[in-house]
Each structure stands twice: as structure tokens, then as C-alpha cells.
């Protein structure tokens, strides 16, 4: 059984930095394509960043140059380092995993999801 748990969310001021973690249990973590998504209040879930089986990375235009996605196998964790935070980054952030594709950026294609961690950025 694959389980994902996000942590690291909280309150921040515009321009601050914050790092989110996603701990994975079960499954073949080394063979997972993984990604971060976010949902702002009243809005649909949107793609933030993705990392492939071989650590290739992809970012949404809105976070390029500000966010960095990474992963490690001991412990089995994925991170999202966020810098120069903006109020528009306020959302619940979710980690996701896919065992069938080397890289994935579409939410509907991810079978495994965490419960989310809240990030709130004040101006």
C-alpha cells in the first residue's frame, strides 16, 4: 500500500522561503514519477513541479526560478523548496506519485496522493 504524507506548511511573509516534505511508504519509490500540486481556496488543483525516475525536473511557469523540487531514497522523501514566496502561492500543497510513467504533470494521471499541507503567504 503506497502512502504519502506532506509536512512543512505554515505561515510566511512575501519574500520568505519555506520547504515542504513528502514522505513515501510502500511501493517502489525509485520507480515513481512524483510531483507537487496545489489548490487555492475556491480554485481547481494546479500543477507546480514534477521530478522523474532519473531526477529530471519540470516546473510550472508561475514558479520557475523560485521553487526547486528534489528527491532522495534514504529516507524516501520528496521536497519542494520555495523561495521568494508570493501571496498567490497561498494554497494547500499536495504530493503525488505515479508508478507507470517516468514523468507526469497531469493531476488526473496520478493514482497516489497525500492529504496536503497548508501554505499561507501574507503580503
Coordinates of N, CA, C and O in Angstrom, one line a residue:
X1 N 0.8 -1.2 0.0 CA 0.0 0.0 0.0 C 0.9 1.2 0.0 O 1.7 1.4 0.9
X2 N 0.7 2.1 -1.0 CA 1.5 3.3 -1.1 C 0.8 4.4 -0.3 O -0.4 4.7 -0.5
X3 N 1.6 5.1 0.5 CA 1.1 6.2 1.3 C 2.1 7.4 1.2 O 3.3 7.2 1.2
X4 N 1.5 8.6 1.1 CA 2.3 9.8 1.0 C 1.8 10.8 2.1 O 0.6 11.0 2.2
X5 N 2.7 11.4 2.8 CA 2.4 12.4 3.8 C 3.2 13.6 3.7 O 4.4 13.6 3.7
X6 N 2.5 14.8 3.5 CA 3.2 16.1 3.3 C 3.3 16.8 4.7 O 2.4 16.7 5.5
X7 N 4.4 17.5 4.9 CA 4.6 18.3 6.0 C 5.4 19.5 5.6 O 5.9 19.6 4.5
X8 N 5.5 20.5 6.5 CA 6.3 21.7 6.3 C 5.5 22.9 6.0 O 6.1 24.0 5.9
X9 N 4.2 22.9 5.8 CA 3.4 24.0 5.5 C 3.3 24.9 6.7 O 3.7 24.6 7.8
X10 N 2.9 26.2 6.5 CA 2.7 27.1 7.6 C 2.5 28.5 7.1 O 2.2 28.7 5.9
X11 N 2.7 29.5 7.9 CA 2.5 30.9 7.6 C 3.9 31.5 7.2 O 4.9 31.2 7.9
X12 N 3.9 32.4 6.2 CA 5.1 33.0 5.8 C 4.8 34.4 5.2 O 3.6 34.7 4.9
X13 N 5.8 35.3 5.2 CA 5.6 36.6 4.6 C 6.1 36.6 3.2 O 7.0 35.8 2.8
X14 N 5.6 37.5 2.4 CA 6.1 37.6 1.0 C 7.6 37.8 1.0 O 8.1 38.6 1.7
X15 N 8.3 37.0 0.1 CA 9.7 37.1 0.0 C 10.4 36.0 0.9 O 11.6 35.8 0.7
X16 N 9.7 35.4 1.8 CA 10.3 34.3 2.6 C 10.5 33.0 1.9 O 10.0 32.9 0.7
X17 N 11.1 32.1 2.5 CA 11.3 30.8 2.0 C 10.7 29.7 2.9 O 10.5 29.9 4.1
X18 N 10.3 28.6 2.3 CA 9.6 27.5 3.0 C 9.9 26.2 2.3 O 9.9 26.2 1.0
X19 N 10.2 25.1 3.0 CA 10.4 23.9 2.3 C 9.4 22.8 2.8 O 9.2 22.6 4.0
X20 N 8.8 22.2 1.8 CA 7.8 21.1 2.1 C 8.4 19.8 1.9 O 9.3 19.6 1.0
X21 N 8.0 18.8 2.6 CA 8.5 17.4 2.5 C 7.3 16.5 2.3 O 6.2 16.7 2.7
X22 N 7.6 15.4 1.5 CA 6.6 14.4 1.2 C 7.3 13.0 1.5 O 8.2 12.7 0.8
X23 N 6.9 12.4 2.6 CA 7.5 11.1 2.9 C 6.6 9.9 2.3 O 5.4 9.9 2.5
X24 N 7.3 9.0 1.6 CA 6.6 7.9 0.9 C 6.9 6.6 1.6 O 8.0 6.3 2.0
X25 N 5.8 5.8 1.8 CA 6.0 4.4 2.3 C 5.3 3.5 1.4 O 4.2 3.8 0.8
X26 N 5.8 2.3 1.2 CA 5.3 1.3 0.3 C 5.6 1.5 -1.1 O 6.0 2.7 -1.5
X27 N 5.5 0.5 -2.0 CA 5.8 0.7 -3.4 C 7.3 0.8 -3.7 O 8.1 0.8 -2.8
X28 N 7.6 0.9 -5.0 CA 8.9 1.1 -5.4 C 9.2 2.6 -5.7 O 9.1 3.1 -6.8
X29 N 9.6 3.3 -4.6 CA 9.8 4.7 -4.7 C 10.8 5.1 -5.8 O 10.6 6.1 -6.5
X30 N 11.9 4.3 -6.0 CA 12.9 4.7 -7.0 C 12.3 4.7 -8.4 O 12.8 5.3 -9.3
X31 N 11.1 4.0 -8.6 CA 10.5 3.9 -9.9 C 9.3 4.8 -10.1 O 8.6 4.7 -11.0
X32 N 9.1 5.7 -9.1 CA 7.9 6.6 -9.1 C 8.3 7.9 -9.8 O 9.3 8.5 -9.5
X33 N 7.4 8.4 -10.7 CA 7.4 9.8 -11.1 C 6.6 10.5 -10.0 O 5.6 10.0 -9.5
X34 N 7.1 11.6 -9.5 CA 6.5 12.3 -8.4 C 6.3 13.8 -8.8 O 7.0 14.4 -9.6
X35 N 5.4 14.4 -8.1 CA 5.1 15.8 -8.4 C 4.4 16.5 -7.2 O 3.9 15.9 -6.3
X36 N 4.4 17.8 -7.3 CA 3.7 18.7 -6.3 C 2.6 19.4 -7.1 O 2.8 19.9 -8.2
X37 N 1.4 19.5 -6.5 CA 0.2 20.2 -7.0 C -0.2 21.1 -5.8 O 0.1 20.9 -4.7
X38 N -1.1 22.1 -6.2 CA -1.6 23.0 -5.1 C -3.1 23.4 -5.5 O -3.4 23.4 -6.7
X39 N -3.9 23.6 -4.5 CA -5.2 24.1 -4.6 C -5.4 25.3 -3.8 O -5.3 25.3 -2.5
X40 N -5.7 26.5 -4.4 CA -6.0 27.7 -3.7 C -7.5 27.6 -3.3 O -8.3 26.9 -4.0
X41 N -8.0 28.4 -2.3 CA -9.4 28.4 -1.9 C -10.3 28.7 -3.1 O -10.1 29.8 -3.8
X42 N -11.3 27.9 -3.4 CA -12.2 28.1 -4.4 C -11.7 27.9 -5.8 O -12.4 28.2 -6.8
X43 N -10.5 27.4 -6.0 CA -9.9 27.1 -7.3 C -9.6 25.6 -7.5 O -9.5 24.9 -6.5
X44 N -9.4 25.2 -8.7 CA -9.1 23.8 -9.0 C -7.6 23.6 -8.8 O -6.7 24.5 -8.7
X45 N -7.3 22.3 -8.6 CA -5.9 21.9 -8.4 C -5.0 22.2 -9.6 O -5.4 22.0 -10.8
X46 N -3.8 22.7 -9.4 CA -2.9 23.1 -10.5 C -1.5 22.5 -10.3 O -1.1 22.3 -9.1
X47 N -0.8 22.2 -11.4 CA 0.5 21.6 -11.3 C 1.5 22.7 -10.8 O 1.4 23.8 -11.2
X48 N 2.5 22.2 -10.0 CA 3.5 23.1 -9.5 C 4.9 22.6 -10.0 O 5.6 23.4 -10.7
X49 N 5.3 21.4 -9.8 CA 6.6 20.8 -10.2 C 6.5 19.3 -10.2 O 5.8 18.7 -9.5
X50 N 7.4 18.7 -11.0 CA 7.5 17.3 -11.1 C 8.9 16.8 -11.2 O 9.8 17.6 -11.7
X51 N 9.2 15.6 -10.8 CA 10.5 15.0 -10.8 C 10.4 13.6 -11.3 O 9.6 12.8 -10.8
X52 N 11.3 13.2 -12.2 CA 11.2 11.9 -12.9 C 11.9 10.8 -12.1 O 12.6 11.1 -11.1
X53 N 11.9 9.6 -12.6 CA 12.6 8.4 -12.1 C 14.1 8.7 -12.0 O 14.7 8.3 -11.0
X54 N 14.6 9.5 -13.0 CA 16.0 9.8 -13.0 C 16.4 11.2 -12.6 O 17.4 11.7 -13.0
X55 N 15.4 11.8 -11.9 CA 15.6 13.2 -11.3 C 15.5 14.3 -12.3 O 16.0 15.4 -12.0
X56 N 15.0 14.1 -13.5 CA 14.7 15.2 -14.4 C 13.6 16.0 -13.8 O 12.7 15.5 -13.1
X57 N 13.6 17.3 -13.9 CA 12.6 18.2 -13.3 C 11.8 19.1 -14.3 O 12.4 19.4 -15.3
X58 N 10.6 19.4 -13.9 CA 9.7 20.2 -14.7 C 9.0 21.2 -13.7 O 8.6 20.7 -12.7
X59 N 8.8 22.4 -14.2 CA 8.1 23.4 -13.3 C 7.0 24.2 -14.1 O 7.2 24.4 -15.3
X60 N 6.0 24.6 -13.3 CA 5.0 25.5 -13.9 C 5.7 26.8 -14.1 O 6.6 27.2 -13.3
X61 N 5.2 27.6 -15.1 CA 5.8 28.9 -15.4 C 5.7 29.8 -14.2 O 6.6 30.6 -13.9
X62 N 4.7 29.7 -13.4 CA 4.5 30.6 -12.2 C 5.5 30.4 -11.1 O 5.6 31.3 -10.3
X63 N 6.2 29.3 -11.1 CA 7.2 29.0 -10.0 C 8.6 28.9 -10.5 O 9.5 28.7 -9.7
X64 N 8.8 28.9 -11.8 CA 10.2 28.8 -12.3 C 11.1 29.8 -11.8 O 10.8 31.0 -11.7
X65 N 12.3 29.4 -11.3 CA 13.3 30.3 -10.7 C 13.0 30.6 -9.3 O 13.9 31.2 -8.6
X66 N 11.9 30.1 -8.7 CA 11.6 30.3 -7.3 C 11.5 29.0 -6.5 O 11.9 29.0 -5.3
X67 N 11.0 28.0 -7.1 CA 10.8 26.7 -6.4 C 11.8 25.7 -7.0 O 12.1 25.7 -8.2
X68 N 12.2 24.7 -6.1 CA 13.1 23.6 -6.5 C 12.6 22.3 -6.0 O 12.3 22.2 -4.8
X69 N 12.4 21.3 -6.9 CA 11.9 20.0 -6.5 C 13.1 19.1 -6.4 O 14.0 19.1 -7.2
X70 N 13.1 18.2 -5.4 CA 14.2 17.2 -5.3 C 13.7 15.9 -4.6 O 12.6 15.9 -4.1
X71 N 14.5 14.9 -4.7 CA 14.1 13.6 -4.0 C 15.3 12.8 -3.6 O 16.4 13.0 -4.1
X72 N 15.1 11.9 -2.6 CA 16.1 11.0 -2.1 C 15.5 9.7 -1.7 O 14.3 9.6 -1.4
X73 N 16.3 8.6 -1.6 CA 15.8 7.3 -1.3 C 16.1 6.8 0.1 O 15.6 5.8 0.5
X74 N 16.9 7.6 0.8 CA 17.2 7.2 2.2 C 17.3 8.3 3.1 O 18.4 8.8 3.3
X75 N 16.1 8.8 3.6 CA 14.8 8.3 3.6 C 14.1 8.5 2.3 O 14.6 9.3 1.5
X76 N 13.0 7.9 2.1 CA 12.2 8.0 0.8 C 11.3 9.3 0.9 O 10.2 9.3 1.4
X77 N 11.9 10.4 0.4 CA 11.3 11.7 0.6 C 11.5 12.5 -0.7 O 12.4 12.4 -1.4
X78 N 10.4 13.4 -0.9 CA 10.5 14.4 -1.9 C 10.3 15.7 -1.3 O 9.6 15.8 -0.3
X79 N 11.0 16.7 -1.8 CA 11.0 18.1 -1.2 C 10.6 19.1 -2.2 O 10.8 18.9 -3.4
X80 N 10.0 20.2 -1.8 CA 9.7 21.4 -2.6 C 10.3 22.6 -1.8 O 9.7 23.0 -0.8
X81 N 11.4 23.1 -2.3 CA 12.0 24.3 -1.7 C 11.4 25.5 -2.4 O 11.6 25.7 -3.6
X82 N 10.7 26.3 -1.6 CA 10.1 27.5 -2.1 C 10.8 28.7 -1.6 O 10.9 28.9 -0.4
X83 N 11.2 29.6 -2.6 CA 11.8 30.9 -2.2 C 11.1 32.0 -2.8 O 10.3 31.8 -3.8
X84 N 11.3 33.2 -2.3 CA 10.6 34.4 -2.8 C 9.1 34.2 -2.9 O 8.5 34.4 -3.9
X85 N 8.5 33.7 -1.8 CA 7.1 33.4 -1.8 C 6.3 34.6 -2.1 O 6.6 35.8 -1.7
X86 N 5.1 34.4 -2.8 CA 4.2 35.5 -3.1 C 2.8 35.1 -2.5 O 2.5 33.9 -2.3
X87 N 2.0 36.1 -2.3 CA 0.6 35.8 -1.8 C -0.1 34.8 -2.7 O -0.9 34.0 -2.2
X88 N 0.1 34.8 -4.0 CA -0.5 33.9 -4.9 C -0.1 32.5 -4.7 O -0.7 31.6 -5.3
X89 N 0.9 32.2 -3.9 CA 1.4 30.9 -3.6 C 0.5 30.2 -2.5 O 0.7 29.0 -2.2
X90 N -0.3 31.0 -1.9 CA -1.2 30.5 -0.8 C -2.1 29.4 -1.4 O -2.8 29.6 -2.3
X91 N -2.0 28.2 -0.8 CA -2.8 27.1 -1.2 C -2.5 25.9 -0.3 O -1.6 25.9 0.5
X92 N -3.3 24.8 -0.5 CA -3.0 23.6 0.1 C -2.1 22.8 -0.9 O -2.5 22.7 -2.1
X93 N -0.9 22.4 -0.5 CA 0.0 21.7 -1.4 C -0.1 20.2 -1.2 O 0.0 19.7 -0.1
X94 N -0.1 19.5 -2.3 CA -0.2 18.0 -2.3 C 0.9 17.4 -3.1 O 1.3 17.8 -4.1
X95 N 1.4 16.3 -2.5 CA 2.4 15.5 -3.3 C 1.7 14.3 -3.9 O 0.6 13.8 -3.4
X96 N 2.2 13.9 -5.1 CA 1.6 12.8 -5.8 C 2.6 11.9 -6.4 O 3.7 12.3 -6.7
X97 N 2.3 10.6 -6.6 CA 3.2 9.6 -7.2 C 2.5 8.8 -8.2 O 1.3 8.5 -8.2
X98 N 3.3 8.4 -9.3 CA 2.8 7.5 -10.4 C 3.9 6.5 -10.6 O 5.0 6.8 -10.9
X99 N 3.5 5.2 -10.7 CA 4.4 4.1 -10.9 C 4.5 3.7 -12.3 O 5.3 2.8 -12.6
X100 N 3.7 4.2 -13.2 CA 3.7 3.8 -14.6 C 4.4 4.7 -15.6 O 4.6 4.2 -16.8
X101 N 4.7 5.9 -15.3 CA 5.3 6.8 -16.2 C 6.6 7.4 -15.7 O 6.7 7.6 -14.5
X102 N 7.6 7.7 -16.5 CA 8.8 8.2 -16.0 C 8.7 9.7 -15.5 O 9.4 10.1 -14.6
X103 N 7.7 10.4 -16.1 CA 7.5 11.8 -15.8 C 6.0 12.1 -16.0 O 5.4 11.6 -17.0
X104 N 5.4 12.9 -15.2 CA 3.9 13.2 -15.3 C 3.6 14.5 -14.7 O 4.2 14.8 -13.6
X105 N 2.8 15.3 -15.3 CA 2.4 16.6 -14.9 C 0.9 16.8 -14.8 O 0.5 17.9 -14.4
X106 N 0.1 15.8 -15.2 CA -1.3 15.9 -15.2 C -1.9 15.3 -13.9 O -1.7 14.1 -13.7
X107 N -2.7 16.0 -13.2 CA -3.2 15.5 -11.9 C -4.0 14.3 -12.0 O -3.9 13.3 -11.2
X108 N -4.8 14.2 -13.1 CA -5.7 13.0 -13.3 C -5.0 11.7 -13.5 O -5.5 10.7 -13.4
X109 N -3.7 11.8 -13.9 CA -2.9 10.6 -14.2 C -2.1 10.1 -13.0 O -1.5 9.1 -13.1
X110 N -2.2 10.8 -11.8 CA -1.6 10.3 -10.6 C -2.5 9.5 -9.7 O -3.6 10.0 -9.3
X111 N -2.2 8.2 -9.4 CA -3.0 7.4 -8.6 C -2.8 7.6 -7.1 O -3.7 7.2 -6.3
X112 N -1.7 8.1 -6.7 CA -1.4 8.2 -5.3 C -1.2 9.6 -4.9 O -0.4 10.4 -5.5
X113 N -1.9 10.0 -3.8 CA -1.9 11.4 -3.3 C -1.7 11.4 -1.8 O -2.2 10.6 -1.0
X114 N -1.1 12.5 -1.3 CA -1.1 12.8 0.1 C -2.3 13.6 0.6 O -3.1 13.9 -0.3
X115 N -2.4 13.9 1.9 CA -3.5 14.6 2.4 C -3.4 16.1 2.3 O -4.4 16.8 2.4
X116 N -2.2 16.6 2.0 CA -2.0 18.0 1.8 C -1.4 18.8 3.0 O -1.6 18.3 4.1
X117 N -0.7 19.9 2.7 CA -0.2 20.7 3.8 C -0.5 22.2 3.4 O -0.2 22.6 2.2
X118 N -1.0 23.0 4.3 CA -1.4 24.3 4.0 C -0.2 25.3 4.0 O 0.6 25.3 5.0
X119 N -0.1 26.1 3.0 CA 0.8 27.2 2.9 C 0.1 28.5 2.8 O -0.7 28.7 1.9
X120 N 0.4 29.5 3.7 CA -0.3 30.8 3.6 C 0.8 31.9 3.6 O 1.6 31.9 4.5
X121 N 0.7 32.7 2.6 CA 1.7 33.8 2.4 C 1.0 35.1 2.5 O 0.1 35.4 1.7
X122 N 1.5 36.0 3.4 CA 1.0 37.3 3.6 C 1.8 38.3 2.9 O 3.0 38.2 2.8
X123 N 1.2 39.4 2.4 CA 1.9 40.4 1.7 C 2.6 41.4 2.7 O 2.2 41.4 3.9

